[in-house]
JSON list of C-alpha atoms in Angstrom, two decimals:
[
{"chain": "A", "resi": 1, "resn": "MET", "atom": "CA", "xyz": [0.00, 0.00, 0.00]},
{"chain": "A", "resi": 2, "resn": "THR", "atom": "CA", "xyz": [1.23, 3.47, -0.78]},
{"chain": "A", "resi": 3, "resn": "GLY", "atom": "CA", "xyz": [0.16, 6.39, 1.39]},
{"chain": "A", "resi": 4, "resn": "THR", "atom": "CA", "xyz": [-2.58, 6.25, 3.99]},
{"chain": "A", "resi": 5, "resn": "SER", "atom": "CA", "xyz": [-6.31, 5.92, 3.46]},
{"chain": "A", "resi": 6, "resn": "MET", "atom": "CA", "xyz": [-9.42, 5.12, 5.47]},
{"chain": "A", "resi": 7, "resn": "ARG", "atom": "CA", "xyz": [-10.01, 1.39, 5.34]},
{"chain": "A", "resi": 8, "resn": "PRO", "atom": "CA", "xyz": [-11.14, -1.29, 7.78]},
{"chain": "A", "resi": 9, "resn": "PRO", "atom": "CA", "xyz": [-8.32, -2.34, 10.11]},
{"chain": "A", "resi": 10, "resn": "ARG", "atom": "CA", "xyz": [-7.66, -6.09, 10.26]},
{"chain": "A", "resi": 11, "resn": "ASN", "atom": "CA", "xyz": [-7.07, -6.92, 13.95]},
{"chain": "A", "resi": 12, "resn": "ARG", "atom": "CA", "xyz": [-9.48, -7.23, 16.86]},
{"chain": "A", "resi": 13, "resn": "ALA", "atom": "CA", "xyz": [-8.80, -6.68, 20.54]},
{"chain": "A", "resi": 14, "resn": "ASP", "atom": "CA", "xyz": [-7.71, -9.68, 22.56]},
{"chain": "A", "resi": 15, "resn": "PRO", "atom": "CA", "xyz": [-10.71, -12.00, 23.27]},
{"chain": "A", "resi": 16, "resn": "ARG", "atom": "CA", "xyz": [-10.16, -11.40, 27.02]},
{"chain": "A", "resi": 17, "resn": "ALA", "atom": "CA", "xyz": [-11.29, -7.82, 26.37]},
{"chain": "A", "resi": 18, "resn": "VAL", "atom": "CA", "xyz": [-14.92, -8.98, 26.48]},
{"chain": "A", "resi": 19, "resn": "ALA", "atom": "CA", "xyz": [-14.50, -10.16, 30.09]},
{"chain": "A", "resi": 20, "resn": "TRP", "atom": "CA", "xyz": [-12.62, -6.99, 31.06]},
{"chain": "A", "resi": 21, "resn": "TRP", "atom": "CA", "xyz": [-15.17, -4.68, 29.45]},
{"chain": "A", "resi": 22, "resn": "THR", "atom": "CA", "xyz": [-18.01, -6.70, 31.05]},
{"chain": "A", "resi": 23, "resn": "ALA", "atom": "CA", "xyz": [-16.37, -6.24, 34.46]},
{"chain": "A", "resi": 24, "resn": "GLN", "atom": "CA", "xyz": [-16.16, -2.48, 33.81]},
{"chain": "A", "resi": 25, "resn": "TRP", "atom": "CA", "xyz": [-19.84, -2.29, 32.83]},
{"chain": "A", "resi": 26, "resn": "LEU", "atom": "CA", "xyz": [-20.86, -4.35, 35.89]},
{"chain": "A", "resi": 27, "resn": "VAL", "atom": "CA", "xyz": [-18.90, -2.02, 38.19]},
{"chain": "A", "resi": 28, "resn": "LEU", "atom": "CA", "xyz": [-21.10, 0.78, 36.83]},
{"chain": "A", "resi": 29, "resn": "MET", "atom": "CA", "xyz": [-24.44, -1.00, 36.43]},
{"chain": "A", "resi": 30, "resn": "VAL", "atom": "CA", "xyz": [-24.67, -3.07, 39.62]},
{"chain": "A", "resi": 31, "resn": "PRO", "atom": "CA", "xyz": [-24.58, 0.00, 41.95]},
{"chain": "A", "resi": 32, "resn": "VAL", "atom": "CA", "xyz": [-27.08, 1.86, 39.71]},
{"chain": "A", "resi": 33, "resn": "THR", "atom": "CA", "xyz": [-29.44, -1.13, 39.77]},
{"chain": "A", "resi": 34, "resn": "ALA", "atom": "CA", "xyz": [-28.97, -1.59, 43.52]},
{"chain": "A", "resi": 35, "resn": "ALA", "atom": "CA", "xyz": [-29.68, 2.11, 44.13]},
{"chain": "A", "resi": 36, "resn": "ALA", "atom": "CA", "xyz": [-32.89, 1.92, 42.11]},
{"chain": "A", "resi": 37, "resn": "GLY", "atom": "CA", "xyz": [-33.98, -1.15, 44.07]},
{"chain": "A", "resi": 38, "resn": "TRP", "atom": "CA", "xyz": [-33.04, 0.46, 47.39]},
{"chain": "A", "resi": 39, "resn": "ALA", "atom": "CA", "xyz": [-34.96, 3.66, 46.51]},
{"chain": "A", "resi": 40, "resn": "TYR", "atom": "CA", "xyz": [-38.02, 1.65, 45.53]},
{"chain": "A", "resi": 41, "resn": "TRP", "atom": "CA", "xyz": [-37.89, -0.42, 48.70]},
{"chain": "A", "resi": 42, "resn": "THR", "atom": "CA", "xyz": [-37.23, 2.37, 51.20]},
{"chain": "A", "resi": 43, "resn": "LEU", "atom": "CA", "xyz": [-38.65, 5.56, 49.66]},
{"chain": "A", "resi": 44, "resn": "THR", "atom": "CA", "xyz": [-41.99, 4.42, 48.24]},
{"chain": "A", "resi": 45, "resn": "ASP", "atom": "CA", "xyz": [-45.13, 2.61, 49.38]},
{"chain": "A", "resi": 46, "resn": "ARG", "atom": "CA", "xyz": [-44.01, -0.12, 46.97]},
{"chain": "A", "resi": 47, "resn": "PRO", "atom": "CA", "xyz": [-46.68, 0.09, 44.30]},
{"chain": "A", "resi": 48, "resn": "VAL", "atom": "CA", "xyz": [-46.56, -2.92, 42.00]},
{"chain": "A", "resi": 49, "resn": "TRP", "atom": "CA", "xyz": [-46.36, -0.91, 38.81]},
{"chain": "A", "resi": 50, "resn": "LEU", "atom": "CA", "xyz": [-43.27, 0.94, 40.10]},
{"chain": "A", "resi": 51, "resn": "GLY", "atom": "CA", "xyz": [-41.71, -2.37, 41.15]},
{"chain": "A", "resi": 52, "resn": "VAL", "atom": "CA", "xyz": [-42.17, -3.65, 37.62]},
{"chain": "A", "resi": 53, "resn": "VAL", "atom": "CA", "xyz": [-40.53, -0.49, 36.23]},
{"chain": "A", "resi": 54, "resn": "VAL", "atom": "CA", "xyz": [-37.58, -0.80, 38.64]},
{"chain": "A", "resi": 55, "resn": "ALA", "atom": "CA", "xyz": [-37.18, -4.51, 37.84]},
{"chain": "A", "resi": 56, "resn": "ALA", "atom": "CA", "xyz": [-37.25, -3.76, 34.09]},
{"chain": "A", "resi": 57, "resn": "PHE", "atom": "CA", "xyz": [-34.71, -0.97, 34.60]},
{"chain": "A", "resi": 58, "resn": "GLY", "atom": "CA", "xyz": [-32.40, -3.34, 36.52]},
{"chain": "A", "resi": 59, "resn": "ALA", "atom": "CA", "xyz": [-32.77, -6.07, 33.90]},
{"chain": "A", "resi": 60, "resn": "GLY", "atom": "CA", "xyz": [-32.03, -3.53, 31.17]},
{"chain": "A", "resi": 61, "resn": "CYS", "atom": "CA", "xyz": [-28.90, -2.33, 32.98]},
{"chain": "A", "resi": 62, "resn": "LEU", "atom": "CA", "xyz": [-27.59, -5.85, 33.41]},
{"chain": "A", "resi": 63, "resn": "ALA", "atom": "CA", "xyz": [-28.44, -6.78, 29.80]},
{"chain": "A", "resi": 64, "resn": "LEU", "atom": "CA", "xyz": [-26.53, -3.70, 28.63]},
{"chain": "A", "resi": 65, "resn": "ALA", "atom": "CA", "xyz": [-23.55, -4.73, 30.79]},
{"chain": "A", "resi": 66, "resn": "VAL", "atom": "CA", "xyz": [-23.52, -8.11, 29.07]},
{"chain": "A", "resi": 67, "resn": "ALA", "atom": "CA", "xyz": [-24.31, -6.98, 25.50]},
{"chain": "A", "resi": 68, "resn": "ALA", "atom": "CA", "xyz": [-22.24, -3.80, 25.14]},
{"chain": "A", "resi": 69, "resn": "PRO", "atom": "CA", "xyz": [-18.80, -5.44, 25.51]},
{"chain": "A", "resi": 70, "resn": "ARG", "atom": "CA", "xyz": [-19.70, -8.10, 22.95]},
{"chain": "A", "resi": 71, "resn": "ALA", "atom": "CA", "xyz": [-20.90, -5.43, 20.51]},
{"chain": "A", "resi": 72, "resn": "SER", "atom": "CA", "xyz": [-17.71, -3.44, 21.04]},
{"chain": "A", "resi": 73, "resn": "TYR", "atom": "CA", "xyz": [-15.56, -6.51, 20.45]},
{"chain": "A", "resi": 74, "resn": "ARG", "atom": "CA", "xyz": [-17.24, -7.09, 17.09]},
{"chain": "A", "resi": 75, "resn": "VAL", "atom": "CA", "xyz": [-16.74, -3.49, 15.96]},
{"chain": "A", "resi": 76, "resn": "GLU", "atom": "CA", "xyz": [-13.40, -2.36, 17.39]},
{"chain": "A", "resi": 77, "resn": "ARG", "atom": "CA", "xyz": [-10.42, -3.00, 15.15]},
{"chain": "A", "resi": 78, "resn": "TRP", "atom": "CA", "xyz": [-6.81, -1.89, 14.83]},
{"chain": "A", "resi": 79, "resn": "GLU", "atom": "CA", "xyz": [-3.87, -2.31, 12.48]},
{"chain": "A", "resi": 80, "resn": "VAL", "atom": "CA", "xyz": [-0.34, -1.04, 12.20]},
{"chain": "A", "resi": 81, "resn": "THR", "atom": "CA", "xyz": [1.38, -0.96, 8.82]},
{"chain": "A", "resi": 82, "resn": "ASP", "atom": "CA", "xyz": [4.71, 0.50, 7.72]},
{"chain": "A", "resi": 83, "resn": "ASP", "atom": "CA", "xyz": [2.84, 3.69, 6.80]},
{"chain": "A", "resi": 84, "resn": "ALA", "atom": "CA", "xyz": [0.24, 4.29, 9.53]},
{"chain": "A", "resi": 85, "resn": "VAL", "atom": "CA", "xyz": [-1.75, 3.23, 12.60]},
{"chain": "A", "resi": 86, "resn": "TYR", "atom": "CA", "xyz": [-5.44, 2.53, 11.95]},
{"chain": "A", "resi": 87, "resn": "THR", "atom": "CA", "xyz": [-8.29, 2.16, 14.46]},
{"chain": "A", "resi": 88, "resn": "ARG", "atom": "CA", "xyz": [-12.06, 1.82, 14.22]},
{"chain": "A", "resi": 89, "resn": "LYS", "atom": "CA", "xyz": [-14.24, 2.10, 17.33]},
{"chain": "A", "resi": 90, "resn": "GLY", "atom": "CA", "xyz": [-17.79, 2.56, 18.49]},
{"chain": "A", "resi": 91, "resn": "TRP", "atom": "CA", "xyz": [-20.93, 0.45, 18.14]},
{"chain": "A", "resi": 92, "resn": "LEU", "atom": "CA", "xyz": [-23.29, 3.40, 18.14]},
{"chain": "A", "resi": 93, "resn": "THR", "atom": "CA", "xyz": [-21.05, 6.11, 16.72]},
{"chain": "A", "resi": 94, "resn": "HIS", "atom": "CA", "xyz": [-18.35, 4.73, 14.45]},
{"chain": "A", "resi": 95, "resn": "THR", "atom": "CA", "xyz": [-14.99, 6.47, 14.71]},
{"chain": "A", "resi": 96, "resn": "TRP", "atom": "CA", "xyz": [-12.17, 5.79, 12.26]},
{"chain": "A", "resi": 97, "resn": "GLN", "atom": "CA", "xyz": [-8.70, 7.14, 12.94]},
{"chain": "A", "resi": 98, "resn": "VAL", "atom": "CA", "xyz": [-5.50, 7.03, 10.89]},
{"chain": "A", "resi": 99, "resn": "ALA", "atom": "CA", "xyz": [-2.15, 8.29, 12.13]},
{"chain": "A", "resi": 100, "resn": "PRO", "atom": "CA", "xyz": [0.64, 8.42, 9.52]},
{"chain": "A", "resi": 101, "resn": "MET", "atom": "CA", "xyz": [4.00, 7.27, 10.92]},
{"chain": "A", "resi": 102, "resn": "SER", "atom": "CA", "xyz": [5.52, 10.63, 10.01]},
{"chain": "A", "resi": 103, "resn": "ARG", "atom": "CA", "xyz": [3.11, 12.30, 12.51]},
{"chain": "A", "resi": 104, "resn": "VAL", "atom": "CA", "xyz": [3.73, 9.99, 15.50]},
{"chain": "A", "resi": 105, "resn": "GLN", "atom": "CA", "xyz": [5.34, 11.83, 18.42]},
{"chain": "A", "resi": 106, "resn": "ARG", "atom": "CA", "xyz": [4.93, 9.48, 21.37]},
{"chain": "A", "resi": 107, "resn": "ILE", "atom": "CA", "xyz": [3.97, 5.86, 22.11]},
{"chain": "A", "resi": 108, "resn": "ASP", "atom": "CA", "xyz": [2.70, 4.80, 25.54]},
{"chain": "A", "resi": 109, "resn": "THR", "atom": "CA", "xyz": [1.46, 1.56, 27.03]},
{"chain": "A", "resi": 110, "resn": "ALA", "atom": "CA", "xyz": [-0.85, 1.45, 30.05]},
{"chain": "A", "resi": 111, "resn": "ARG", "atom": "CA", "xyz": [-2.18, -1.35, 32.27]},
{"chain": "A", "resi": 112, "resn": "GLY", "atom": "CA", "xyz": [-4.68, -0.58, 35.00]},
{"chain": "A", "resi": 113, "resn": "PRO", "atom": "CA", "xyz": [-5.05, -2.86, 38.04]},
{"chain": "A", "resi": 114, "resn": "VAL", "atom": "CA", "xyz": [-8.13, -4.67, 36.75]},
{"chain": "A", "resi": 115, "resn": "GLN", "atom": "CA", "xyz": [-6.65, -4.80, 33.27]},
{"chain": "A", "resi": 116, "resn": "ARG", "atom": "CA", "xyz": [-3.57, -6.56, 34.69]},
{"chain": "A", "resi": 117, "resn": "LEU", "atom": "CA", "xyz": [-5.84, -9.26, 36.14]},
{"chain": "A", "resi": 118, "resn": "PHE", "atom": "CA", "xyz": [-6.94, -10.03, 32.60]},
{"chain": "A", "resi": 119, "resn": "GLY", "atom": "CA", "xyz": [-3.37, -9.80, 31.17]},
{"chain": "A", "resi": 120, "resn": "LEU", "atom": "CA", "xyz": [-4.26, -6.85, 28.93]},
{"chain": "A", "resi": 121, "resn": "ALA", "atom": "CA", "xyz": [-2.72, -3.48, 28.08]},
{"chain": "A", "resi": 122, "resn": "ASP", "atom": "CA", "xyz": [-3.50, -0.42, 25.94]},
{"chain": "A", "resi": 123, "resn": "VAL", "atom": "CA", "xyz": [-1.16, 1.26, 23.47]},
{"chain": "A", "resi": 124, "resn": "THR", "atom": "CA", "xyz": [-1.62, 5.00, 22.95]},
{"chain": "A", "resi": 125, "resn": "VAL", "atom": "CA", "xyz": [-0.10, 6.70, 19.91]},
{"chain": "A", "resi": 126, "resn": "THR", "atom": "CA", "xyz": [0.15, 10.46, 20.24]},
{"chain": "A", "resi": 127, "resn": "THR", "atom": "CA", "xyz": [0.49, 12.50, 17.09]},
{"chain": "A", "resi": 128, "resn": "ALA", "atom": "CA", "xyz": [0.91, 16.11, 16.13]},
{"chain": "A", "resi": 129, "resn": "SER", "atom": "CA", "xyz": [-2.81, 16.19, 15.27]},
{"chain": "A", "resi": 130, "resn": "SER", "atom": "CA", "xyz": [-5.16, 18.38, 17.25]},
{"chain": "A", "resi": 131, "resn": "ALA", "atom": "CA", "xyz": [-7.66, 15.49, 17.14]},
{"chain": "A", "resi": 132, "resn": "GLY", "atom": "CA", "xyz": [-5.74, 13.79, 19.92]},
{"chain": "A", "resi": 133, "resn": "ALA", "atom": "CA", "xyz": [-4.13, 10.44, 20.46]},
{"chain": "A", "resi": 134, "resn": "ILE", "atom": "CA", "xyz": [-5.13, 7.06, 19.07]},
{"chain": "A", "resi": 135, "resn": "THR", "atom": "CA", "xyz": [-5.58, 4.28, 21.60]},
{"chain": "A", "resi": 136, "resn": "ILE", "atom": "CA", "xyz": [-5.45, 0.62, 20.69]},
{"chain": "A", "resi": 137, "resn": "ALA", "atom": "CA", "xyz": [-7.33, -0.94, 23.60]},
{"chain": "A", "resi": 138, "resn": "ALA", "atom": "CA", "xyz": [-7.24, -4.36, 25.22]},
{"chain": "A", "resi": 139, "resn": "LEU", "atom": "CA", "xyz": [-4.23, -6.05, 23.68]},
{"chain": "A", "resi": 140, "resn": "ASP", "atom": "CA", "xyz": [-2.37, -8.94, 25.24]},
{"chain": "A", "resi": 141, "resn": "HIS", "atom": "CA", "xyz": [0.25, -7.22, 27.40]},
{"chain": "A", "resi": 142, "resn": "ARG", "atom": "CA", "xyz": [3.15, -8.93, 25.56]},
{"chain": "A", "resi": 143, "resn": "LEU", "atom": "CA", "xyz": [1.70, -7.94, 22.18]},
{"chain": "A", "resi": 144, "resn": "ALA", "atom": "CA", "xyz": [1.28, -4.36, 23.45]},
{"chain": "A", "resi": 145, "resn": "ALA", "atom": "CA", "xyz": [4.95, -4.22, 24.51]},
{"chain": "A", "resi": 146, "resn": "ASP", "atom": "CA", "xyz": [6.07, -5.67, 21.16]},
{"chain": "A", "resi": 147, "resn": "LEU", "atom": "CA", "xyz": [3.81, -3.27, 19.27]},
{"chain": "A", "resi": 148, "resn": "ALA", "atom": "CA", "xyz": [5.18, -0.27, 21.20]},
{"chain": "A", "resi": 149, "resn": "GLU", "atom": "CA", "xyz": [8.72, -1.39, 20.42]},
{"chain": "A", "resi": 150, "resn": "ARG", "atom": "CA", "xyz": [7.89, -1.91, 16.74]},
{"chain": "A", "resi": 151, "resn": "LEU", "atom": "CA", "xyz": [6.16, 1.47, 16.50]},
{"chain": "A", "resi": 152, "resn": "THR", "atom": "CA", "xyz": [9.11, 3.19, 18.15]},
{"chain": "A", "resi": 153, "resn": "ALA", "atom": "CA", "xyz": [11.55, 1.63, 15.69]},
{"chain": "A", "resi": 154, "resn": "ARG", "atom": "CA", "xyz": [9.30, 2.42, 12.72]},
{"chain": "A", "resi": 155, "resn": "THR", "atom": "CA", "xyz": [8.75, 6.06, 13.68]},
{"chain": "A", "resi": 156, "resn": "GLN", "atom": "CA", "xyz": [12.48, 6.57, 14.22]},
{"chain": "A", "resi": 157, "resn": "ALA", "atom": "CA", "xyz": [13.11, 5.23, 10.71]},
{"chain": "A", "resi": 158, "resn": "THR", "atom": "CA", "xyz": [10.42, 7.45, 9.15]},
{"chain": "A", "resi": 159, "resn": "PRO", "atom": "CA", "xyz": [11.60, 10.80, 7.84]},
{"chain": "A", "resi": 160, "resn": "GLY", "atom": "CA", "xyz": [9.87, 13.93, 9.12]},
{"chain": "A", "resi": 161, "resn": "ASP", "atom": "CA", "xyz": [9.74, 15.81, 12.39]},
{"chain": "A", "resi": 162, "resn": "ALA", "atom": "CA", "xyz": [6.16, 14.77, 13.38]},
{"chain": "A", "resi": 163, "resn": "THR", "atom": "CA", "xyz": [4.92, 18.34, 13.67]}
]
């Protein structure tokens, strides 16, 4: 391929990303569901119709926590070529990003505490663009380290000052 263009990236996140993203959604949705149940139980006279609404809300929250990570896994893609870094994200709003190697200024890897439990890491590629950095999320931590090393070597070999 010559030059850079918008095209579908080839690689998916690590399959363990689904479990990690599900854990993140559950950390958000379980307290919200519990708060709705607590409010219904303690702050109302417990009308049946409101109990049905609260139960449906809780079921919806938990269904979203299970479905959203799987939808994200199907949509999110990444690829690194000799010319550029490509990502595609979002299951509601699709975002495509391309960073030419000549524009790469910095490469970071990050592993949060829960992410380490799943053996995953993120790679963030910062460019001279005002649009911000590109993050390749939920890679195997060894692949993320190798990718960061490969990107560093490739950007050093690419002419240009990345500004």
